[in-house]
Coordinates of C-alpha atoms in Angstrom, one line a residue:
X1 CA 84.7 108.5 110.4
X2 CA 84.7 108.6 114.2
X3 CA 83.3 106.2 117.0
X4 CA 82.3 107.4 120.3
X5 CA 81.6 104.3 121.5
X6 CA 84.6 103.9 123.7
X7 CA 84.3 106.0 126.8
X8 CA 86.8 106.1 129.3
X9 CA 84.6 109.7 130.9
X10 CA 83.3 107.6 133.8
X11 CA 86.6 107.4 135.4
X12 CA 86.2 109.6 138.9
X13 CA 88.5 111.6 141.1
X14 CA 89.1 108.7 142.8
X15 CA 90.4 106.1 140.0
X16 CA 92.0 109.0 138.6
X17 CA 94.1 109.4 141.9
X18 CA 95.2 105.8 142.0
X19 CA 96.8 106.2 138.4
X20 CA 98.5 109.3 139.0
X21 CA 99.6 107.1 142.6
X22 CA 100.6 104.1 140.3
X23 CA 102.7 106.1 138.0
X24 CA 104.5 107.9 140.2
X25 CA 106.0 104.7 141.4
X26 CA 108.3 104.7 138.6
X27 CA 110.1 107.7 140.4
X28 CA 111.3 105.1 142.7
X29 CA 112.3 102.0 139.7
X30 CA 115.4 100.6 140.9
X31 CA 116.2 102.1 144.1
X32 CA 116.3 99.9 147.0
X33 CA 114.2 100.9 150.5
X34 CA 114.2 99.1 153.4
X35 CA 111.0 96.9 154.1
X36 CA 109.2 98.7 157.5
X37 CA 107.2 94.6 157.6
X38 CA 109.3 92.1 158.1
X39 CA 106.3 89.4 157.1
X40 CA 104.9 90.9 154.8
X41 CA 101.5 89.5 154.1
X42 CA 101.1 87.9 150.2
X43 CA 99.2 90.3 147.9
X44 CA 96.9 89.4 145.0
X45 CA 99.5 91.2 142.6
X46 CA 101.7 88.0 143.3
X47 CA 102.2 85.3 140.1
X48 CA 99.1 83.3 139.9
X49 CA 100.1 81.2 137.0
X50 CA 98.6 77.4 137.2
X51 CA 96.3 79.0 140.6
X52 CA 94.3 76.7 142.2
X53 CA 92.0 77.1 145.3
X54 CA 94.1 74.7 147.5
X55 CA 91.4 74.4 150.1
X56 CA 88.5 75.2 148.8
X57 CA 85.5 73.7 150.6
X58 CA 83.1 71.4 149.2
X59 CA 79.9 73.1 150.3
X60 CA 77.6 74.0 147.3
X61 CA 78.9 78.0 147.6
X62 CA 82.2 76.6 146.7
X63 CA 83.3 77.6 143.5
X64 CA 82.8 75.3 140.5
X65 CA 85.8 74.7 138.2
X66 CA 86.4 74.3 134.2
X67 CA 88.0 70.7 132.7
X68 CA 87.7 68.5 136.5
X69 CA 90.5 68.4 139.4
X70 CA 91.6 71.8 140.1
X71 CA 94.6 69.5 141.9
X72 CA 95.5 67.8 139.0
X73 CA 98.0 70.2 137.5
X74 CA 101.0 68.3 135.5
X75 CA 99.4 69.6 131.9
X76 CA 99.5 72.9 133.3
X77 CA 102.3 73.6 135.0
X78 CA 104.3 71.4 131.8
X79 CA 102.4 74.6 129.6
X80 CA 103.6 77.4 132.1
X81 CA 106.7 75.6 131.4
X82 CA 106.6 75.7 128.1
X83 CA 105.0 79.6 127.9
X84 CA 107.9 80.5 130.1
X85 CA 110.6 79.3 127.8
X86 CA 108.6 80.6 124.2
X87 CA 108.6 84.2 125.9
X88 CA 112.3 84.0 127.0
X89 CA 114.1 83.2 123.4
X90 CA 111.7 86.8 121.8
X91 CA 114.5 89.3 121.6
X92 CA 111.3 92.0 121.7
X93 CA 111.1 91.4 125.0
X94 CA 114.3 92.3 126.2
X95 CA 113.4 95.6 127.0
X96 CA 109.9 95.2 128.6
X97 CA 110.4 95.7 132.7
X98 CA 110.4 92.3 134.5
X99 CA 107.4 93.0 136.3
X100 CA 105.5 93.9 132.9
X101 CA 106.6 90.3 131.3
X102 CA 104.9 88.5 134.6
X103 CA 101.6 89.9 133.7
X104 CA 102.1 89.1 129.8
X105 CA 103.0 85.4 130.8
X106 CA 100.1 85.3 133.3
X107 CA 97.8 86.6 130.4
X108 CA 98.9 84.7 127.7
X109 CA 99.1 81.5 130.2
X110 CA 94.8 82.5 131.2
X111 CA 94.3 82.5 127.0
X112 CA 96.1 79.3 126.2
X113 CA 94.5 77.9 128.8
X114 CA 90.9 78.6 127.5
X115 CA 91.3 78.7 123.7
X116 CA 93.9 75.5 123.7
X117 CA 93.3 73.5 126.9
X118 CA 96.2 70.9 127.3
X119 CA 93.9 68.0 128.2
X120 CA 92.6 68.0 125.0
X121 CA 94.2 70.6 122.3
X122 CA 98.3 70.1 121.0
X123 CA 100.5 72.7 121.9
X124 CA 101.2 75.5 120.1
X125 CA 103.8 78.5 120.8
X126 CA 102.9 81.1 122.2
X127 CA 104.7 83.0 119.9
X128 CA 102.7 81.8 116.8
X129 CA 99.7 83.2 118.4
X130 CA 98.5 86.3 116.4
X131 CA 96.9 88.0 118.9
X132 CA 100.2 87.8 121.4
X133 CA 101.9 89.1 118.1
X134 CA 99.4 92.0 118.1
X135 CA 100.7 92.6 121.5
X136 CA 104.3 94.1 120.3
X137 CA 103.0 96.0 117.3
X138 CA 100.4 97.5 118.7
X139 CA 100.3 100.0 122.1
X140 CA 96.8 99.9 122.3
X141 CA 96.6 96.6 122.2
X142 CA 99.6 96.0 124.8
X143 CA 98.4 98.4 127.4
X144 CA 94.9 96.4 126.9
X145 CA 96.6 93.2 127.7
X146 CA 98.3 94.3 130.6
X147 CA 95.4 95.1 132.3
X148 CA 93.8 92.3 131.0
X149 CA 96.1 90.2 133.0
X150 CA 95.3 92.2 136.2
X151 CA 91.6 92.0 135.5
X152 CA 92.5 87.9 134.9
X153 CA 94.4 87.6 138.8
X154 CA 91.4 89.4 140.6
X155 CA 89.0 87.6 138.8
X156 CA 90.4 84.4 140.1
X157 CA 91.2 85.6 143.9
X158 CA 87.7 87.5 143.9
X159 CA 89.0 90.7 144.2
X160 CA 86.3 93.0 142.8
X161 CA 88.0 96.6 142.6
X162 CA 90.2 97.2 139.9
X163 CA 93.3 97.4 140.4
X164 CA 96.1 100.5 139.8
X165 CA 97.9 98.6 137.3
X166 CA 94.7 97.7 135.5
X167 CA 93.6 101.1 135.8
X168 CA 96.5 102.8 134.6
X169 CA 96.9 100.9 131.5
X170 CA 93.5 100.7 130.4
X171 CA 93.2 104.5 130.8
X172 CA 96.5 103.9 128.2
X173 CA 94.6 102.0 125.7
X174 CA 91.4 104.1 125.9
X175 CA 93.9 107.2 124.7
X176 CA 95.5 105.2 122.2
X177 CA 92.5 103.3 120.8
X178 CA 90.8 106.5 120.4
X179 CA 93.2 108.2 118.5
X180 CA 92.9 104.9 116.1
X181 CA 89.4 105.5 115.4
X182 CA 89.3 108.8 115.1
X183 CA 92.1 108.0 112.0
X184 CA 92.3 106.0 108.8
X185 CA 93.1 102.8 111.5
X186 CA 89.6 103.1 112.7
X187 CA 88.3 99.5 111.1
X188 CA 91.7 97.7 110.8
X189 CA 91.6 94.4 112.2
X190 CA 93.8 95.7 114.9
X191 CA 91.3 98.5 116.1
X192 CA 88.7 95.9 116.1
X193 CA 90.9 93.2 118.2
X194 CA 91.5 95.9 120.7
X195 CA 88.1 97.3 121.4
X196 CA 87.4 93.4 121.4
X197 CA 89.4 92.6 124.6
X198 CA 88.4 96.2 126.4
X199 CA 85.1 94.2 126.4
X200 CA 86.6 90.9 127.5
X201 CA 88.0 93.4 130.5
X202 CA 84.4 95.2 131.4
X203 CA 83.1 91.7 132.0
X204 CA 85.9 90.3 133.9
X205 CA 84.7 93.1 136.6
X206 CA 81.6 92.4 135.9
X207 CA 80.2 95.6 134.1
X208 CA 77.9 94.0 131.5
X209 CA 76.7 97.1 130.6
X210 CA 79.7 98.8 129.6
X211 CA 80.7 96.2 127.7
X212 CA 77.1 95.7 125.8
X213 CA 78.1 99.5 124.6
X214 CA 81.6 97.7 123.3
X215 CA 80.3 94.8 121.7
X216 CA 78.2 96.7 120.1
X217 CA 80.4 98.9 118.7
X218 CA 82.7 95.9 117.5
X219 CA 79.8 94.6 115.9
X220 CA 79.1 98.1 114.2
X221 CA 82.8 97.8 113.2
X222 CA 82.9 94.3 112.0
X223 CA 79.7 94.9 109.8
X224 CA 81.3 97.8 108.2
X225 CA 84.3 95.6 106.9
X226 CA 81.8 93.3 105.2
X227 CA 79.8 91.2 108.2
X228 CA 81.4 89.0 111.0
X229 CA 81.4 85.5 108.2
X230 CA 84.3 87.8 106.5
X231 CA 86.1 88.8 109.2
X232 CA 86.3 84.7 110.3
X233 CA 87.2 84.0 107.1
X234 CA 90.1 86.4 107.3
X235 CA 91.1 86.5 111.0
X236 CA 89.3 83.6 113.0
X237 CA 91.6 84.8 115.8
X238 CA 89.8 88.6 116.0
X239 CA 86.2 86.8 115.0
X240 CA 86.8 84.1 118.2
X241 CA 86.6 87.0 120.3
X242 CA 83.4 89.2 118.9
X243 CA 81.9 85.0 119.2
X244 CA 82.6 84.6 122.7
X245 CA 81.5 88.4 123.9
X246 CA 78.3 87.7 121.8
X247 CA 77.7 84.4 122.9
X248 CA 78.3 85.1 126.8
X249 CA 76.3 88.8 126.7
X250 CA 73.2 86.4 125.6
X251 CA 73.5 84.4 128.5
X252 CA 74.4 86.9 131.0
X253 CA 71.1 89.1 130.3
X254 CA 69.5 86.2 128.5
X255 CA 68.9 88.0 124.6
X256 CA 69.0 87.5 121.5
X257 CA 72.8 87.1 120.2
X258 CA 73.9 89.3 117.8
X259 CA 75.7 86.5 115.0
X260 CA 74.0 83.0 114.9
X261 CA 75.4 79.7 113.8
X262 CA 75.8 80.0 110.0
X263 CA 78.4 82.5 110.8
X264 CA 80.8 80.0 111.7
X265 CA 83.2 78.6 109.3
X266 CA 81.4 74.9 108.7
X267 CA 85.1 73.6 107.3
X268 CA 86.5 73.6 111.1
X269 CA 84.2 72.1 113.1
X270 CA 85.4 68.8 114.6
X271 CA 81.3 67.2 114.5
X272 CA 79.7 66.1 111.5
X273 CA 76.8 68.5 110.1
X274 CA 73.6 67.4 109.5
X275 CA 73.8 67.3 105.9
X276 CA 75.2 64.1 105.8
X277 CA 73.1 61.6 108.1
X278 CA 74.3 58.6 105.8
X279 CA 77.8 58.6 107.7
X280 CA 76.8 56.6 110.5
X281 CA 78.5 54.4 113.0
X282 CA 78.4 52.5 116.1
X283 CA 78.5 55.6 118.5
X284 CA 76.5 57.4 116.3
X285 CA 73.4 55.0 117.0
X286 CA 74.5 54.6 120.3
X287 CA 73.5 58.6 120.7
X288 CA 70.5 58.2 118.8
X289 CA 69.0 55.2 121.0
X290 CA 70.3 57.4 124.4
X291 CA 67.0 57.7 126.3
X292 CA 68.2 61.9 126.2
X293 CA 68.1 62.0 122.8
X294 CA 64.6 60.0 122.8
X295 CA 62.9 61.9 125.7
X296 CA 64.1 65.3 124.2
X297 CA 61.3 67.3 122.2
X298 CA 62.0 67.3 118.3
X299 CA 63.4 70.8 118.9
X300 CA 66.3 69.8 120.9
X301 CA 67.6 66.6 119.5
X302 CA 69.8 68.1 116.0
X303 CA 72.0 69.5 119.0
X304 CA 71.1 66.6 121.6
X305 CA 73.6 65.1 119.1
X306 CA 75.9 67.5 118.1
X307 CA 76.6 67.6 121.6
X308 CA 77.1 63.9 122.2
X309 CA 79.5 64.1 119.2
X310 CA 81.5 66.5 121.0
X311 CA 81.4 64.9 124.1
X312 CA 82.9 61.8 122.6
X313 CA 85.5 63.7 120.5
X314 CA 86.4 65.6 124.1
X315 CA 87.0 62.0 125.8
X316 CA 89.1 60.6 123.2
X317 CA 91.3 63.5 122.6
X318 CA 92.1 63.3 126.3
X319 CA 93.8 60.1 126.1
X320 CA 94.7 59.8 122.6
X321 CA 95.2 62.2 119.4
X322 CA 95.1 66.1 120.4
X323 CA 93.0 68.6 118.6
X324 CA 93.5 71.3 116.7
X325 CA 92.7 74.6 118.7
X326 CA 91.0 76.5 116.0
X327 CA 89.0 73.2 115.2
X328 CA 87.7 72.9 118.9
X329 CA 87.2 76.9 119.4
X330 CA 85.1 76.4 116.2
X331 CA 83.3 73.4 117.4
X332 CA 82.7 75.0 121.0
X333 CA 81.2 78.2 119.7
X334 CA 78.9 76.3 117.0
X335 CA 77.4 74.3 119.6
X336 CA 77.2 77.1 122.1
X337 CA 74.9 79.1 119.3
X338 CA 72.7 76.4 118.4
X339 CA 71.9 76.3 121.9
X340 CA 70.9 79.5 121.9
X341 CA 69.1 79.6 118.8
X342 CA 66.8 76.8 120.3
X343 CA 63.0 78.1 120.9
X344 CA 61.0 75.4 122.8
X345 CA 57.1 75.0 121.8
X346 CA 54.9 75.3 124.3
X347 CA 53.6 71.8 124.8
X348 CA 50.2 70.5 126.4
X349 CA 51.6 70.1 129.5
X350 CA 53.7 72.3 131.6
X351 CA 55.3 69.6 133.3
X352 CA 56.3 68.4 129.5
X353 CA 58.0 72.4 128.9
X354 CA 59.8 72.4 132.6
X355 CA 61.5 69.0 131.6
X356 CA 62.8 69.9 128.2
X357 CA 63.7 73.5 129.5
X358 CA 65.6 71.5 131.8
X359 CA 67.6 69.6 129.6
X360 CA 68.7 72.9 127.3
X361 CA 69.8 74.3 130.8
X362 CA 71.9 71.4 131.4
X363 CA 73.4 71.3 128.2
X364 CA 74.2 75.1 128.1
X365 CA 75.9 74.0 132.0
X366 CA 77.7 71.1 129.8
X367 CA 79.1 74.3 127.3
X368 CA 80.0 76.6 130.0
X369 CA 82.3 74.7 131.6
X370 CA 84.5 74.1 128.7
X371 CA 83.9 78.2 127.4
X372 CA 83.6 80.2 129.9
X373 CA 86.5 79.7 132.7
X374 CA 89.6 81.7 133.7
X375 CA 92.2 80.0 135.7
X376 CA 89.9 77.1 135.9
X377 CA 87.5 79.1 137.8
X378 CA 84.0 78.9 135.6
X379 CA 81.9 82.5 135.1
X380 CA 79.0 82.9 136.8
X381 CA 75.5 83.9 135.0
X382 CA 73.4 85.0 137.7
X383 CA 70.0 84.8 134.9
X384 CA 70.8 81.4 134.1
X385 CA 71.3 80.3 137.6
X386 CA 68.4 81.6 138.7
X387 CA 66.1 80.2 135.6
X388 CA 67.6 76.5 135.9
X389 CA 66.5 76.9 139.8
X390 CA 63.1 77.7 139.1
X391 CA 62.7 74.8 136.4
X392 CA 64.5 71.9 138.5
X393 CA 62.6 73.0 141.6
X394 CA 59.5 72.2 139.9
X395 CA 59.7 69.5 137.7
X396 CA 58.7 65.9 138.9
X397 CA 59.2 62.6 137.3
X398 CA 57.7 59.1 137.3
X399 CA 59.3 57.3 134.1
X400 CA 62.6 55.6 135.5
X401 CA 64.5 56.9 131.9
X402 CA 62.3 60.9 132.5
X403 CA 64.5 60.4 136.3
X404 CA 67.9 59.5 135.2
X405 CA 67.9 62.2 132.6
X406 CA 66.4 64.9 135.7
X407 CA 69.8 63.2 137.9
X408 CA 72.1 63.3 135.2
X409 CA 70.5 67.3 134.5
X410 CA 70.9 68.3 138.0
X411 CA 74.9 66.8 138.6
X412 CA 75.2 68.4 135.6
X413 CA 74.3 72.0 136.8
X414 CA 76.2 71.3 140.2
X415 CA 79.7 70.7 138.4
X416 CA 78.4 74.0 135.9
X417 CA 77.9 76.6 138.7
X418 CA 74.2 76.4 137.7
X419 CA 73.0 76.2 141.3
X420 CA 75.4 78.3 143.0
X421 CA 74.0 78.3 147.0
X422 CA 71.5 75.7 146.3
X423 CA 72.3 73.2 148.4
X424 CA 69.2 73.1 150.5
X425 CA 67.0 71.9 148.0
X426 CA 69.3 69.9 145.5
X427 CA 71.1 67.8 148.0
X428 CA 67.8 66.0 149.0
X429 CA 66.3 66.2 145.4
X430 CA 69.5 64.2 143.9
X431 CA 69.1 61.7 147.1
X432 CA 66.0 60.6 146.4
X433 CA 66.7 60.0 142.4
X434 CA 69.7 58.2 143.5
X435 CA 67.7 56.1 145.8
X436 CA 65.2 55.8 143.9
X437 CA 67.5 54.5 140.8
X438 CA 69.4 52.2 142.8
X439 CA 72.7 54.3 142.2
X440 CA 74.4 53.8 145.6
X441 CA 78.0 54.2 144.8
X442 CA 80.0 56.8 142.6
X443 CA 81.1 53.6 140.3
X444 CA 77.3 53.1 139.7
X445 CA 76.5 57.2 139.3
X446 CA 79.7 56.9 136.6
X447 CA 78.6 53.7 134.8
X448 CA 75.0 55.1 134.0
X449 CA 76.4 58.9 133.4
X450 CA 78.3 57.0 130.0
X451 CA 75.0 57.6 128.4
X452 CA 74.6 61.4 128.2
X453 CA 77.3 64.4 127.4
X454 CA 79.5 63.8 130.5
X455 CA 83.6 64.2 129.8
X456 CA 85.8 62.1 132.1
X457 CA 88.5 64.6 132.5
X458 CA 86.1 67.8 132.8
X459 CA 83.4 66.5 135.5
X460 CA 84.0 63.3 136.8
X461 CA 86.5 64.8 139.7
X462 CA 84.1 67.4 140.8
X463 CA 81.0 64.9 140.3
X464 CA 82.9 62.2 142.3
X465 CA 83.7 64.6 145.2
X466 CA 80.4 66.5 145.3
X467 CA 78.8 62.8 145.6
X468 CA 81.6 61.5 148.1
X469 CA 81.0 64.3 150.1
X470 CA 77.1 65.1 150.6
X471 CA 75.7 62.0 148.5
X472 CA 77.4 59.2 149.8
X473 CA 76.0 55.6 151.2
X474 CA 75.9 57.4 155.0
X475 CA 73.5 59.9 154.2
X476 CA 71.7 58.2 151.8
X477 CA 70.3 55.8 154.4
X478 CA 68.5 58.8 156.3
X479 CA 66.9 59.5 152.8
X480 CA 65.8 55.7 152.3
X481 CA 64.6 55.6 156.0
X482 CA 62.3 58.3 155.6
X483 CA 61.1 57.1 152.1
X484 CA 60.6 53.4 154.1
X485 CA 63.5 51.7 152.7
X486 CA 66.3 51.4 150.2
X487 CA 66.8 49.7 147.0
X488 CA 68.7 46.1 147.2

């Protein structure tokens, strides 16, 4: 059986000139020439491991990062640490070219990073990983990886054109992964694992459409071999990454996904299901008397809760016991379904539909910032940006609780990259609700954010500092002048 799905006849003249360029380098491997610059300007091609914007601005055009202060870096450079020293003591390594292993420890640094975050997962070796197993037994899969790493460092410095490294070692695995489904290799787990991350590298530069035509080849692939609820069953690992293509495809173009929630293995998820609402405590009621889950429409509250449940969980596992990173993958791309899966009624009103559209774009912005992030820098979807701009431009409340719930929405989508360049109309929108709530300092903003999804160590650094810097007692006086006075 052959799939055509995987194309690599789109590369031109010119991409095929920088890969003959890059491989020709390795004429020159090991010979020393002079350097012509003495100060040399830094490239992009440098190690970018535990990268961080150090002075990025605070305008709302800045870019928005995944699990809070892009400064605080301990965990992570502690894991780079640790990746660093895991990597050294594999004797398969030995013969991989130095420069070679600095892109596999960027890469599997980037992964860790999103499937095991250290604020809230335990460690685990890199070397137990399967897929970074894969990456020695497999060429296809290597050359993949490689680029995948390069795809990783100019997603992160915003470098848009692919690089020769990237280019030369995907046009590598395209070769090899062809040959493996022309063969008898053609649905192996392997084959499917590979075509899998060629589609994790088309979006990375942004080519949704290309990899559409991927993800729906995996999917063609994975049904063959008995459905995707089979494949999770048997390698959660490869199933993790047909979950996360599907789930962020659906919200870049805004479709139908292609797997739903029932496809997840129920036995790893860190919330309780709904089948059994006896097991009830304190917190539990707590989330059911929230004024979110009361003002949501019927539609919306099974995940309202779901997600308050992981919210919790996500807060205590940052200052006490860790998680298990399959268990919070699991639990992440649950939710992250469900939310999808959501249809809102239309109700009488269309103030009533702009207000609960509003809070299923806020809690897709809570999801996104724990799913969708490389190097702490979160993925932008340019459909859902502009469709929670149209609903929070519109909507208008009177009821004190409707207002918090619109504040706590909007901070929400600021810390999410939900309103990328929209400062000219948020800024004044969340002044007035905070004046007109009484929430004059970031203690106060903090105190009353305890009552919807909101983790400590993911947004309350970027929410403190987007309030410090544009919503902060000085310029909330101009707004209370013009309204005629501020709250006591």
């Amino acid at each position: 059986m052959s799939f055509q799905f995987v194309d690599n006849s789109d590369i031109n003249r010119k991409t095929r000139k920088i890969i003959r360029s890059h491989v020709m380098k390795g004429r020159n491997c090991g010979k020393v020439r002079i350097k012509r610059d003495r100060n040399p300007q830094p490239t992009t091609s440098r190690s970018i491991i535990a990268y961080r914007p150090e002075n990025a601005s605070n305008d709302d055009d800045a870019s928005n990062t995944a699990l809070g202060n892009p400064q605080s870096n301990s965990s992570i450079i502690a894991v780079a640490r640790q990746l660093a020293n895991d990597l050294t003591l594999l004797s398969s390594t030995s013969t991989i070219a130095p420069r070679t292993m600095l892109h596999l420890r960027q890469l599997a640094f980037f992964i860790i990073d999103v499937i095991s975050p250290a604020e809230f997962c335990r460690y685990t070796r890199v070397t137990e990983w399967m897929w970074f197993q894969l990456i020695f037994s497999n060429k296809a899969y290597f050359h993949c990886n490689i680029a995948m790493a390069s795809a990783c460092a100019a997603f992160i410095t915003g470098d848009e054109s692919h690089s020769p490294v990237a280019l030369h070692h995907m046009s590598q695995a395209y070769r090899l992964v062809n040959q493996q489904l022309s063969s008898d290799e053609a649905l192996s787990d392997t084959t499917i694992a590979v075509v899998a991350s060629i589609n994790i590298y088309d979006r990375l530069y942004g080519d949704p459409q290309k990899a559409l035509v991927h993800l729906n080849g995996v999917t063609r692939m994975i049904a063959l071999r008995g459905g995707i609820r089979e494949l999770a069953k048997r390698n959660f690992i490869i199933a993790e990454k047909a979950f996360r293509s599907d789930i962020e495809l659906a919200l870049h173009c805004r479709s139908k996904p292609k797997f739903c929630s029932d496809d997840v293995p129920r036995h790893s998820l860190l919330i309780d299901s709904n089948d059994c609402p006896q097991r009830r405590n304190r917190e539990e009621d707590d989330f059911v008397k929230s004024i979110l889950y009361q003002s949501a429409c019927t539609e919306l509250r099974d995940v309202v809760l779901d997600i308050f449940r992981f919210s919790h969980i996500l807060d205590q596992a940052s200052r006490e016991r860790k998680l298990d990173p399959a268990s919070y993958q699991s639990t992440l791309i649950y939710i992250s379904y469900r939310l999808l899966e959501i249809k809102l009624p239309h109700q009488n009103s269309e103030a009533e539909d702009n207000f609960n559209n509003l809070i299923q774009l806020a809690l897709i912005g809570f999801q996104n910032t724990f799913c969708f992030g490389i190097g702490r820098k979160l993925i932008l979807f340019p459909l859902l940006i502009e469709q929670f701009r149209s609903t929070a431009q519109t909507i208008s409340e009177h009821d004190r609780s409707r207002k918090m719930i619109v504040f706590w929405a909007l901070l929400m989508g600021r810390v999410s990259s939900l309103t990328k360049g929209d400062g000219l109309w948020l800024i004044p929108k969340l002044k007035i609700l905070a004046h007109e709530l009484g929430l004059r300092t970031w203690p106060l903003v903090s105190n009353a954010l305890r009552g919807f999804p909101w983790v400590k160590v993911a947004h309350e650094a970027q929410g403190e500092a987007f309030w410090n810097t544009t919503l902060a007692q000085p310029q909330l006086f101009n707004v209370c002048r013009t309204l005629g006075g501020c709250p006591s």
